[in-house]
PDB file of N, CA and C in Angstrom:
ATOM      1  N   MET Z  30      17.831  94.249-136.357  1.00 94.00           N
ATOM      2  CA  MET Z  30      19.231  93.984-136.368  1.00 94.00           C
ATOM      3  C   MET Z  30      19.358  94.695-137.770  1.00 94.00           C
ATOM      4  N   TYR Z  31      20.659  95.452-137.683  1.00 95.00           N
ATOM      5  CA  TYR Z  31      21.919  96.128-138.679  1.00 95.00           C
ATOM      6  C   TYR Z  31      22.932  95.367-138.861  1.00 95.00           C
ATOM      7  N   VAL Z  32      23.416  95.802-140.474  1.00 95.00           N
ATOM      8  CA  VAL Z  32      25.063  94.792-140.859  1.00 95.00           C
ATOM      9  C   VAL Z  32      25.132  96.094-141.231  1.00 95.00           C
ATOM     10  N   VAL Z  33      26.273  96.598-141.065  1.00 94.00           N
ATOM     11  CA  VAL Z  33      27.354  97.351-141.554  1.00 94.00           C
ATOM     12  C   VAL Z  33      28.194  97.042-142.195  1.00 94.00           C
ATOM     13  N   ARG Z  34      28.227  97.340-143.612  1.00 94.00           N
ATOM     14  CA  ARG Z  34      29.674  96.969-144.253  1.00 94.00           C
ATOM     15  C   ARG Z  34      30.390  97.911-144.847  1.00 94.00           C
ATOM     16  N   ASP Z  35      31.937  98.308-143.823  1.00 91.00           N
ATOM     17  CA  ASP Z  35      32.598  99.371-145.040  1.00 91.00           C
ATOM     18  C   ASP Z  35      33.582  98.581-145.801  1.00 91.00           C
ATOM     19  N   VAL Z  36      33.441  98.589-147.308  1.00 92.00           N
ATOM     20  CA  VAL Z  36      34.194  98.170-148.413  1.00 92.00           C
ATOM     21  C   VAL Z  36      35.278  98.630-148.787  1.00 92.00           C
ATOM     22  N   PHE Z  37      36.545  98.465-148.806  1.00 92.00           N
ATOM     23  CA  PHE Z  37      37.780  99.271-149.651  1.00 92.00           C
ATOM     24  C   PHE Z  37      38.760  98.643-150.408  1.00 92.00           C
ATOM     25  N   ARG Z  38      38.730  99.165-150.961  1.00 92.00           N
ATOM     26  CA  ARG Z  38      39.230  98.981-152.510  1.00 92.00           C
ATOM     27  C   ARG Z  38      41.158  99.301-152.577  1.00 92.00           C
ATOM     28  N   LEU Z  39      41.735  98.157-151.868  1.00 92.00           N
ATOM     29  CA  LEU Z  39      43.009  98.482-151.926  1.00 92.00           C
ATOM     30  C   LEU Z  39      43.773  98.825-152.909  1.00 92.00           C
ATOM     31  N   GLN Z  40      45.295  99.599-152.692  1.00 92.00           N
ATOM     32  CA  GLN Z  40      46.044  99.615-154.044  1.00 92.00           C
ATOM     33  C   GLN Z  40      46.594  98.203-154.325  1.00 92.00           C
ATOM     34  N   PHE Z  41      46.742  97.974-155.535  1.00 88.00           N
ATOM     35  CA  PHE Z  41      47.349  96.609-155.926  1.00 88.00           C
ATOM     36  C   PHE Z  41      48.733  96.488-155.458  1.00 88.00           C
ATOM     37  N   GLY Z  42      48.791  95.080-154.360  1.00 88.00           N
ATOM     38  CA  GLY Z  42      49.901  94.982-153.855  1.00 88.00           C
ATOM     39  C   GLY Z  42      50.162  95.572-152.608  1.00 88.00           C
ATOM     40  N   HIS Z  43      49.610  96.176-151.766  1.00 91.00           N
ATOM     41  CA  HIS Z  43      49.382  96.749-150.605  1.00 91.00           C
ATOM     42  C   HIS Z  43      48.946  95.885-149.354  1.00 91.00           C
ATOM     43  N   TYR Z  44      48.303  94.637-149.693  1.00 88.00           N
ATOM     44  CA  TYR Z  44      47.753  93.744-148.896  1.00 88.00           C
ATOM     45  C   TYR Z  44      48.425  93.570-147.895  1.00 88.00           C
ATOM     46  N   LYS Z  45      50.014  93.144-148.083  1.00 89.00           N
ATOM     47  CA  LYS Z  45      50.620  93.028-146.804  1.00 89.00           C
ATOM     48  C   LYS Z  45      51.208  93.627-145.740  1.00 89.00           C
ATOM     49  N   ASP Z  46      51.033  95.207-146.487  1.00 92.00           N
ATOM     50  CA  ASP Z  46      51.147  96.142-145.256  1.00 92.00           C
ATOM     51  C   ASP Z  46      50.255  96.405-144.691  1.00 92.00           C
ATOM     52  N   VAL Z  47      49.025  96.013-145.342  1.00 90.00           N
ATOM     53  CA  VAL Z  47      47.313  96.325-144.511  1.00 90.00           C
ATOM     54  C   VAL Z  47      47.341  95.184-143.221  1.00 90.00           C
ATOM     55  N   LYS Z  48      47.656  94.165-143.967  1.00 87.00           N
ATOM     56  CA  LYS Z  48      47.564  92.657-143.108  1.00 87.00           C
ATOM     57  C   LYS Z  48      48.079  92.934-141.619  1.00 87.00           C
ATOM     58  N   SER Z  49      49.494  94.112-141.542  1.00 88.00           N
ATOM     59  CA  SER Z  49      49.980  93.926-140.953  1.00 88.00           C
ATOM     60  C   SER Z  49      49.664  95.354-140.009  1.00 88.00           C
ATOM     61  N   LEU Z  50      48.741  96.394-140.383  1.00 88.00           N
ATOM     62  CA  LEU Z  50      48.072  97.519-140.172  1.00 88.00           C
ATOM     63  C   LEU Z  50      46.977  96.559-138.959  1.00 88.00           C
ATOM     64  N   LEU Z  51      46.056  95.725-139.864  1.00 83.00           N
ATOM     65  CA  LEU Z  51      44.702  94.805-138.983  1.00 83.00           C
ATOM     66  C   LEU Z  51      45.535  94.343-137.998  1.00 83.00           C
ATOM     67  N   LYS Z  52      46.491  93.422-137.759  1.00 83.00           N
ATOM     68  CA  LYS Z  52      47.323  92.714-136.483  1.00 83.00           C
ATOM     69  C   LYS Z  52      47.596  93.843-135.289  1.00 83.00           C
ATOM     70  N   GLU Z  53      47.871  95.004-135.668  1.00 80.00           N
ATOM     71  CA  GLU Z  53      47.979  96.302-134.729  1.00 80.00           C
ATOM     72  C   GLU Z  53      46.512  96.494-133.855  1.00 80.00           C
ATOM     73  N   VAL Z  54      45.555  96.599-134.809  1.00 75.00           N
ATOM     74  CA  VAL Z  54      44.349  97.121-134.342  1.00 75.00           C
ATOM     75  C   VAL Z  54      43.573  95.893-133.711  1.00 75.00           C
ATOM     76  N   GLN Z  55      44.086  94.377-134.171  1.00 71.00           N
ATOM     77  CA  GLN Z  55      42.946  93.259-133.360  1.00 71.00           C
ATOM     78  C   GLN Z  55      43.100  93.596-131.710  1.00 71.00           C
ATOM     79  N   GLY Z  56      41.797  93.467-131.171  1.00 69.00           N
ATOM     80  CA  GLY Z  56      41.779  93.293-129.769  1.00 69.00           C
ATOM     81  C   GLY Z  56      41.601  94.712-129.170  1.00 69.00           C
ATOM     82  N   LYS Z  57      41.603  95.553-129.995  1.00 71.00           N
ATOM     83  CA  LYS Z  57      41.452  97.227-129.521  1.00 71.00           C
ATOM     84  C   LYS Z  57      39.778  97.284-129.759  1.00 71.00           C
ATOM     85  N   ASP Z  58      39.125  97.806-129.054  1.00 66.00           N
ATOM     86  CA  ASP Z  58      37.967  97.786-129.403  1.00 66.00           C
ATOM     87  C   ASP Z  58      37.297  99.595-129.599  1.00 66.00           C
ATOM     88  N   PHE Z  59      37.684  99.688-130.805  1.00 65.00           N
ATOM     89  CA  PHE Z  59      37.177 100.959-131.873  1.00 65.00           C
ATOM     90  C   PHE Z  59      35.751 100.876-131.650  1.00 65.00           C
ATOM     91  N   ILE Z  60      35.039  99.871-132.274  1.00 67.00           N
ATOM     92  CA  ILE Z  60      33.458  99.952-132.125  1.00 67.00           C
ATOM     93  C   ILE Z  60      33.127  99.136-131.087  1.00 67.00           C
ATOM     94  N   PRO Z  61      32.770  99.615-129.905  1.00 65.00           N
ATOM     95  CA  PRO Z  61      32.531  99.147-128.774  1.00 65.00           C
ATOM     96  C   PRO Z  61      30.884  98.549-128.591  1.00 65.00           C
ATOM     97  N   ASN Z  62      29.514  98.848-129.582  1.00 72.00           N
ATOM     98  CA  ASN Z  62      28.890  98.763-129.470  1.00 72.00           C
ATOM     99  C   ASN Z  62      28.113  97.587-130.573  1.00 72.00           C
ATOM    100  N   ALA Z  63      29.160  97.276-131.484  1.00 81.00           N
ATOM    101  CA  ALA Z  63      29.369  96.125-132.253  1.00 81.00           C
ATOM    102  C   ALA Z  63      28.579  94.516-131.614  1.00 81.00           C
ATOM    103  N   LYS Z  64      27.502  94.194-132.117  1.00 86.00           N
ATOM    104  CA  LYS Z  64      27.278  92.599-131.422  1.00 86.00           C
ATOM    105  C   LYS Z  64      28.250  91.533-132.065  1.00 86.00           C
ATOM    106  N   SER Z  65      28.857  91.845-133.138  1.00 85.00           N
ATOM    107  CA  SER Z  65      30.120  90.960-133.703  1.00 85.00           C
ATOM    108  C   SER Z  65      30.716  91.905-134.781  1.00 85.00           C
ATOM    109  N   MET Z  66      32.010  91.553-135.088  1.00 85.00           N
ATOM    110  CA  MET Z  66      32.380  91.908-136.332  1.00 85.00           C
ATOM    111  C   MET Z  66      33.228  90.911-136.762  1.00 85.00           C
ATOM    112  N   ARG Z  67      33.586  91.323-138.270  1.00 88.00           N
ATOM    113  CA  ARG Z  67      34.372  89.999-138.820  1.00 88.00           C
ATOM    114  C   ARG Z  67      34.985  91.053-139.968  1.00 88.00           C
ATOM    115  N   MET Z  68      36.102  90.290-140.664  1.00 86.00           N
ATOM    116  CA  MET Z  68      37.015  91.145-141.789  1.00 86.00           C
ATOM    117  C   MET Z  68      36.869  90.015-142.737  1.00 86.00           C
ATOM    118  N   LEU Z  69      36.555  90.484-143.904  1.00 87.00           N
ATOM    119  CA  LEU Z  69      36.515  89.685-144.842  1.00 87.00           C
ATOM    120  C   LEU Z  69      37.429  90.091-146.195  1.00 87.00           C
ATOM    121  N   THR Z  70      38.019  89.144-146.993  1.00 85.00           N
ATOM    122  CA  THR Z  70      39.313  89.639-148.137  1.00 85.00           C
ATOM    123  C   THR Z  70      38.377  89.260-149.553  1.00 85.00           C
ATOM    124  N   ASP Z  71      38.619  89.619-150.432  1.00 80.00           N
ATOM    125  CA  ASP Z  71      38.443  89.223-151.630  1.00 80.00           C
ATOM    126  C   ASP Z  71      39.566  89.779-152.892  1.00 80.00           C
ATOM    127  N   PHE Z  72      40.006  88.672-152.972  1.00 69.00           N
ATOM    128  CA  PHE Z  72      40.868  88.901-154.054  1.00 69.00           C
ATOM    129  C   PHE Z  72      40.830  88.663-155.682  1.00 69.00           C
ATOM    130  N   THR Z  73      39.316  89.056-156.144  1.00 73.00           N
ATOM    131  CA  THR Z  73      39.148  88.869-157.431  1.00 73.00           C
ATOM    132  C   THR Z  73      38.742  90.144-157.919  1.00 73.00           C
ATOM    133  N   GLY Z  74      38.443  90.074-159.421  1.00 68.00           N
ATOM    134  CA  GLY Z  74      38.096  91.327-159.735  1.00 68.00           C
ATOM    135  C   GLY Z  74      39.327  92.405-160.415  1.00 68.00           C
ATOM    136  N   ASP Z  75      38.772  93.432-160.209  1.00 66.00           N
ATOM    137  CA  ASP Z  75      40.503  94.175-160.904  1.00 66.00           C
ATOM    138  C   ASP Z  75      41.230  94.751-159.796  1.00 66.00           C
ATOM    139  N   SER Z  76      41.087  94.307-158.532  1.00 72.00           N
ATOM    140  CA  SER Z  76      41.724  95.031-157.147  1.00 72.00           C
ATOM    141  C   SER Z  76      41.043  94.040-156.163  1.00 72.00           C
ATOM    142  N   TYR Z  77      42.368  94.477-154.864  1.00 85.00           N
ATOM    143  CA  TYR Z  77      41.824  93.717-153.920  1.00 85.00           C
ATOM    144  C   TYR Z  77      40.713  94.705-152.971  1.00 85.00           C
ATOM    145  N   ARG Z  78      39.659  94.136-152.273  1.00 89.00           N
ATOM    146  CA  ARG Z  78      38.785  94.189-151.800  1.00 89.00           C
ATOM    147  C   ARG Z  78      38.888  93.756-150.145  1.00 89.00           C
ATOM    148  N   LEU Z  79      38.958  94.693-149.055  1.00 90.00           N
ATOM    149  CA  LEU Z  79      38.692  94.289-147.765  1.00 90.00           C
ATOM    150  C   LEU Z  79      37.249  95.024-147.054  1.00 90.00           C
ATOM    151  N   VAL Z  80      36.989  93.988-146.517  1.00 90.00           N
ATOM    152  CA  VAL Z  80      35.476  94.168-145.933  1.00 90.00           C
ATOM    153  C   VAL Z  80      35.313  94.494-144.665  1.00 90.00           C
ATOM    154  N   PHE Z  81      35.075  94.943-143.939  1.00 88.00           N
ATOM    155  CA  PHE Z  81      34.862  95.358-142.527  1.00 88.00           C
ATOM    156  C   PHE Z  81      33.123  95.335-142.243  1.00 88.00           C
ATOM    157  N   GLU Z  82      32.698  94.079-141.421  1.00 92.00           N
ATOM    158  CA  GLU Z  82      31.485  93.912-141.393  1.00 92.00           C
ATOM    159  C   GLU Z  82      30.997  93.821-139.481  1.00 92.00           C
ATOM    160  N   ALA Z  83      30.188  94.533-139.346  1.00 90.00           N
ATOM    161  CA  ALA Z  83      29.229  94.489-137.735  1.00 90.00           C
ATOM    162  C   ALA Z  83      28.239  94.564-138.025  1.00 90.00           C
ATOM    163  N   GLU Z  84      27.324  94.101-136.832  1.00 93.00           N
ATOM    164  CA  GLU Z  84      26.128  93.958-137.016  1.00 93.00           C
ATOM    165  C   GLU Z  84      25.892  94.900-135.400  1.00 93.00           C
ATOM    166  N   PHE Z  85      24.891  95.391-135.491  1.00 93.00           N
ATOM    167  CA  PHE Z  85      24.282  96.078-134.296  1.00 93.00           C
ATOM    168  C   PHE Z  85      22.698  95.992-133.969  1.00 93.00           C
ATOM    169  N   ASP Z  86      22.233  96.216-132.902  1.00 93.00           N
ATOM    170  CA  ASP Z  86      20.870  96.217-132.790  1.00 93.00           C
ATOM    171  C   ASP Z  86      20.065  97.595-133.084  1.00 93.00           C
ATOM    172  N   SER Z  87      20.789  98.332-133.072  1.00 93.00           N
ATOM    173  CA  SER Z  87      20.164  99.631-134.064  1.00 93.00           C
ATOM    174  C   SER Z  87      20.923 100.540-134.691  1.00 93.00           C
ATOM    175  N   LEU Z  88      20.438 101.411-135.239  1.00 92.00           N
ATOM    176  CA  LEU Z  88      21.499 102.588-135.727  1.00 92.00           C
ATOM    177  C   LEU Z  88      21.928 103.806-135.283  1.00 92.00           C
ATOM    178  N   ALA Z  89      21.269 104.087-134.196  1.00 92.00           N
ATOM    179  CA  ALA Z  89      21.455 104.699-133.034  1.00 92.00           C
ATOM    180  C   ALA Z  89      22.846 104.104-132.644  1.00 92.00           C
ATOM    181  N   SER Z  90      22.454 102.378-131.626  1.00 89.00           N
ATOM    182  CA  SER Z  90      24.149 101.949-131.458  1.00 89.00           C
ATOM    183  C   SER Z  90      25.254 102.154-132.572  1.00 89.00           C
ATOM    184  N   TYR Z  91      24.932 101.726-133.664  1.00 88.00           N
ATOM    185  CA  TYR Z  91      25.917 102.296-134.553  1.00 88.00           C
ATOM    186  C   TYR Z  91      26.555 103.614-134.628  1.00 88.00           C
ATOM    187  N   GLU Z  92      25.646 104.407-134.374  1.00 88.00           N
ATOM    188  CA  GLU Z  92      26.430 105.970-134.466  1.00 88.00           C
ATOM    189  C   GLU Z  92      27.040 106.088-133.082  1.00 88.00           C
ATOM    190  N   LYS Z  93      26.354 105.528-131.773  1.00 85.00           N
ATOM    191  CA  LYS Z  93      27.400 105.510-130.838  1.00 85.00           C
ATOM    192  C   LYS Z  93      28.526 105.114-130.630  1.00 85.00           C
ATOM    193  N   GLY Z  94      28.629 103.833-131.383  1.00 79.00           N
ATOM    194  CA  GLY Z  94      29.703 103.177-131.704  1.00 79.00           C
ATOM    195  C   GLY Z  94      31.079 104.291-132.072  1.00 79.00           C
ATOM    196  N   LEU Z  95      30.336 104.769-133.464  1.00 80.00           N
ATOM    197  CA  LEU Z  95      31.279 105.679-134.095  1.00 80.00           C
ATOM    198  C   LEU Z  95      31.940 106.675-133.259  1.00 80.00           C
ATOM    199  N   GLN Z  96      31.021 107.283-132.853  1.00 79.00           N
ATOM    200  CA  GLN Z  96      31.310 108.524-131.759  1.00 79.00           C
ATOM    201  C   GLN Z  96      32.304 108.128-130.901  1.00 79.00           C
ATOM    202  N   SER Z  97      31.814 107.041-129.997  1.00 75.00           N
ATOM    203  CA  SER Z  97      33.345 106.703-129.227  1.00 75.00           C
ATOM    204  C   SER Z  97      34.369 106.351-129.958  1.00 75.00           C
ATOM    205  N   GLY Z  98      34.712 105.439-130.664  1.00 72.00           N
ATOM    206  CA  GLY Z  98      35.536 104.992-131.143  1.00 72.00           C
ATOM    207  C   GLY Z  98      36.519 105.409-131.981  1.00 72.00           C
ATOM    208  N   MET Z  99      35.711 106.111-132.823  1.00 73.00           N
ATOM    209  CA  MET Z  99      36.690 106.719-134.020  1.00 73.00           C
ATOM    210  C   MET Z  99      37.187 108.274-133.531  1.00 73.00           C
ATOM    211  N   GLY Z 100      36.551 108.637-132.344  1.00 74.00           N
ATOM    212  CA  GLY Z 100      36.822 109.950-131.578  1.00 74.00           C
ATOM    213  C   GLY Z 100      38.734 109.787-130.730  1.00 74.00           C
ATOM    214  N   GLU Z 101      38.687 108.472-130.670  1.00 78.00           N
ATOM    215  CA  GLU Z 101      39.943 108.005-129.761  1.00 78.00           C
ATOM    216  C   GLU Z 101      41.116 108.560-130.906  1.00 78.00           C
ATOM    217  N   LYS Z 102      42.120 109.092-129.811  1.00 85.00           N
ATOM    218  CA  LYS Z 102      43.658 108.895-130.654  1.00 85.00           C
ATOM    219  C   LYS Z 102      44.116 108.336-131.371  1.00 85.00           C
ATOM    220  N   ASP Z 103      44.009 106.930-130.836  1.00 83.00           N
ATOM    221  CA  ASP Z 103      44.393 105.843-131.314  1.00 83.00           C
ATOM    222  C   ASP Z 103      44.193 105.483-132.380  1.00 83.00           C
ATOM    223  N   TRP Z 104      42.837 105.241-132.584  1.00 83.00           N
ATOM    224  CA  TRP Z 104      42.124 105.071-134.144  1.00 83.00           C
ATOM    225  C   TRP Z 104      42.392 106.112-134.762  1.00 83.00           C
ATOM    226  N   GLN Z 105      42.386 106.999-134.805  1.00 86.00           N
ATOM    227  CA  GLN Z 105      42.954 108.221-135.677  1.00 86.00           C
ATOM    228  C   GLN Z 105      44.230 108.149-136.174  1.00 86.00           C
ATOM    229  N   LYS Z 106      45.353 107.939-135.342  1.00 90.00           N
ATOM    230  CA  LYS Z 106      46.528 107.328-136.034  1.00 90.00           C
ATOM    231  C   LYS Z 106      46.604 106.401-136.803  1.00 90.00           C
ATOM    232  N   TRP Z 107      45.957 105.202-136.208  1.00 88.00           N
ATOM    233  CA  TRP Z 107      45.749 103.915-136.894  1.00 88.00           C
ATOM    234  C   TRP Z 107      45.191 104.131-138.291  1.00 88.00           C
ATOM    235  N   TYR Z 108      44.243 104.976-138.512  1.00 88.00           N
ATOM    236  CA  TYR Z 108      43.201 105.373-139.656  1.00 88.00           C
ATOM    237  C   TYR Z 108      44.466 105.858-140.915  1.00 88.00           C
ATOM    238  N   GLU Z 109      44.877 107.015-140.258  1.00 93.00           N
ATOM    239  CA  GLU Z 109      45.974 107.804-141.011  1.00 93.00           C
ATOM    240  C   GLU Z 109      46.915 106.918-141.775  1.00 93.00           C
ATOM    241  N   GLN Z 110      47.657 105.732-140.745  1.00 94.00           N
ATOM    242  CA  GLN Z 110      48.270 104.929-142.283  1.00 94.00           C
ATOM    243  C   GLN Z 110      47.389 103.962-142.704  1.00 94.00           C
ATOM    244  N   PHE Z 111      46.233 103.701-142.084  1.00 92.00           N
ATOM    245  CA  PHE Z 111      45.383 102.727-143.297  1.00 92.00           C
ATOM    246  C   PHE Z 111      45.255 102.921-144.417  1.00 92.00           C
ATOM    247  N   LYS Z 112      44.601 104.530-144.475  1.00 93.00           N
ATOM    248  CA  LYS Z 112      44.157 105.163-145.427  1.00 93.00           C
ATOM    249  C   LYS Z 112      45.191 105.525-146.592  1.00 93.00           C
ATOM    250  N   GLN Z 113      46.305 105.297-146.561  1.00 96.00           N
ATOM    251  CA  GLN Z 113      47.334 105.107-147.241  1.00 96.00           C
ATOM    252  C   GLN Z 113      47.437 104.183-148.487  1.00 96.00           C
ATOM    253  N   HIS Z 114      46.615 103.248-147.820  1.00 96.00           N
ATOM    254  CA  HIS Z 114      46.747 101.966-148.899  1.00 96.00           C
ATOM    255  C   HIS Z 114      44.954 102.109-149.431  1.00 96.00           C
ATOM    256  N   VAL Z 115      44.501 102.657-149.539  1.00 96.00           N
ATOM    257  CA  VAL Z 115      43.145 102.767-150.252  1.00 96.00           C
ATOM    258  C   VAL Z 115      43.030 103.763-151.094  1.00 96.00           C
ATOM    259  N   VAL Z 116      42.724 103.034-152.053  1.00 94.00           N
ATOM    260  CA  VAL Z 116      42.112 103.482-153.312  1.00 94.00           C
ATOM    261  C   VAL Z 116      40.813 104.150-153.619  1.00 94.00           C
ATOM    262  N   SER Z 117      39.814 103.149-152.741  1.00 95.00           N
ATOM    263  CA  SER Z 117      38.416 103.870-152.475  1.00 95.00           C
ATOM    264  C   SER Z 117      37.585 103.148-151.703  1.00 95.00           C
ATOM    265  N   SER Z 118      36.522 103.347-151.213  1.00 94.00           N
ATOM    266  CA  SER Z 118      35.478 102.858-150.347  1.00 94.00           C
ATOM    267  C   SER Z 118      34.574 103.133-150.517  1.00 94.00           C
ATOM    268  N   TYR Z 119      33.289 102.442-149.993  1.00 95.00           N
ATOM    269  CA  TYR Z 119      32.088 102.552-149.569  1.00 95.00           C
ATOM    270  C   TYR Z 119      31.115 101.769-148.151  1.00 95.00           C
ATOM    271  N   ARG Z 120      30.750 102.439-147.990  1.00 95.00           N
ATOM    272  CA  ARG Z 120      29.339 101.744-146.754  1.00 95.00           C
ATOM    273  C   ARG Z 120      28.359 101.379-147.116  1.00 95.00           C
ATOM    274  N   GLU Z 121      27.750  99.822-146.711  1.00 96.00           N
ATOM    275  CA  GLU Z 121      26.472  99.618-146.685  1.00 96.00           C
ATOM    276  C   GLU Z 121      26.219  99.175-145.699  1.00 96.00           C
ATOM    277  N   ILE Z 122      24.508  99.919-145.418  1.00 97.00           N
ATOM    278  CA  ILE Z 122      24.020  99.551-143.815  1.00 97.00           C
ATOM    279  C   ILE Z 122      22.832  98.872-144.540  1.00 97.00           C
ATOM    280  N   LEU Z 123      22.762  97.537-143.823  1.00 97.00           N
ATOM    281  CA  LEU Z 123      21.580  96.674-144.110  1.00 97.00           C
ATOM    282  C   LEU Z 123      20.918  96.567-143.084  1.00 97.00           C
ATOM    283  N   LYS Z 124      19.623  96.173-143.427  1.00 97.00           N
ATOM    284  CA  LYS Z 124      18.743  95.504-141.936  1.00 97.00           C
ATOM    285  C   LYS Z 124      17.868  94.178-142.302  1.00 97.00           C
ATOM    286  N   THR Z 125      18.347  93.407-141.362  1.00 94.00           N
ATOM    287  CA  THR Z 125      17.870  92.100-141.362  1.00 94.00           C
ATOM    288  C   THR Z 125      16.829  91.837-141.274  1.00 94.00           C
ATOM    289  N   GLU Z 126      16.066  90.795-142.086  1.00 92.00           N
ATOM    290  CA  GLU Z 126      15.065  90.292-141.866  1.00 92.00           C
ATOM    291  C   GLU Z 126      14.626  89.119-141.518  1.00 92.00           C
ATOM    292  N   GLY Z 127      13.473  89.153-140.652  1.00 75.00           N
ATOM    293  CA  GLY Z 127      12.892  87.415-140.531  1.00 75.00           C
ATOM    294  C   GLY Z 127      13.717  86.889-139.148  1.00 75.00           C
TER     295      GLY Z 127
END
């Protein structure tokens, strides 16, 4: 099993705008192959962080989910609005053991 974390450092004071964008996307299946997904927020450190965490059976399943979900016009439109609030981001792909 693989855990994929997309970590976004948000612009200071932009969390309320991002929160309303997140409400828009709830219930939409932008990454359909994920076994589970969750969002985490971190209000510590020098800036706000938002983490999307998803679990996949394989890296192939993750890639397939990216291709099908992120290729949709609705997702692209939503992401254009979302990224206006982001300072930087990075991705972690972790393999569970045991």
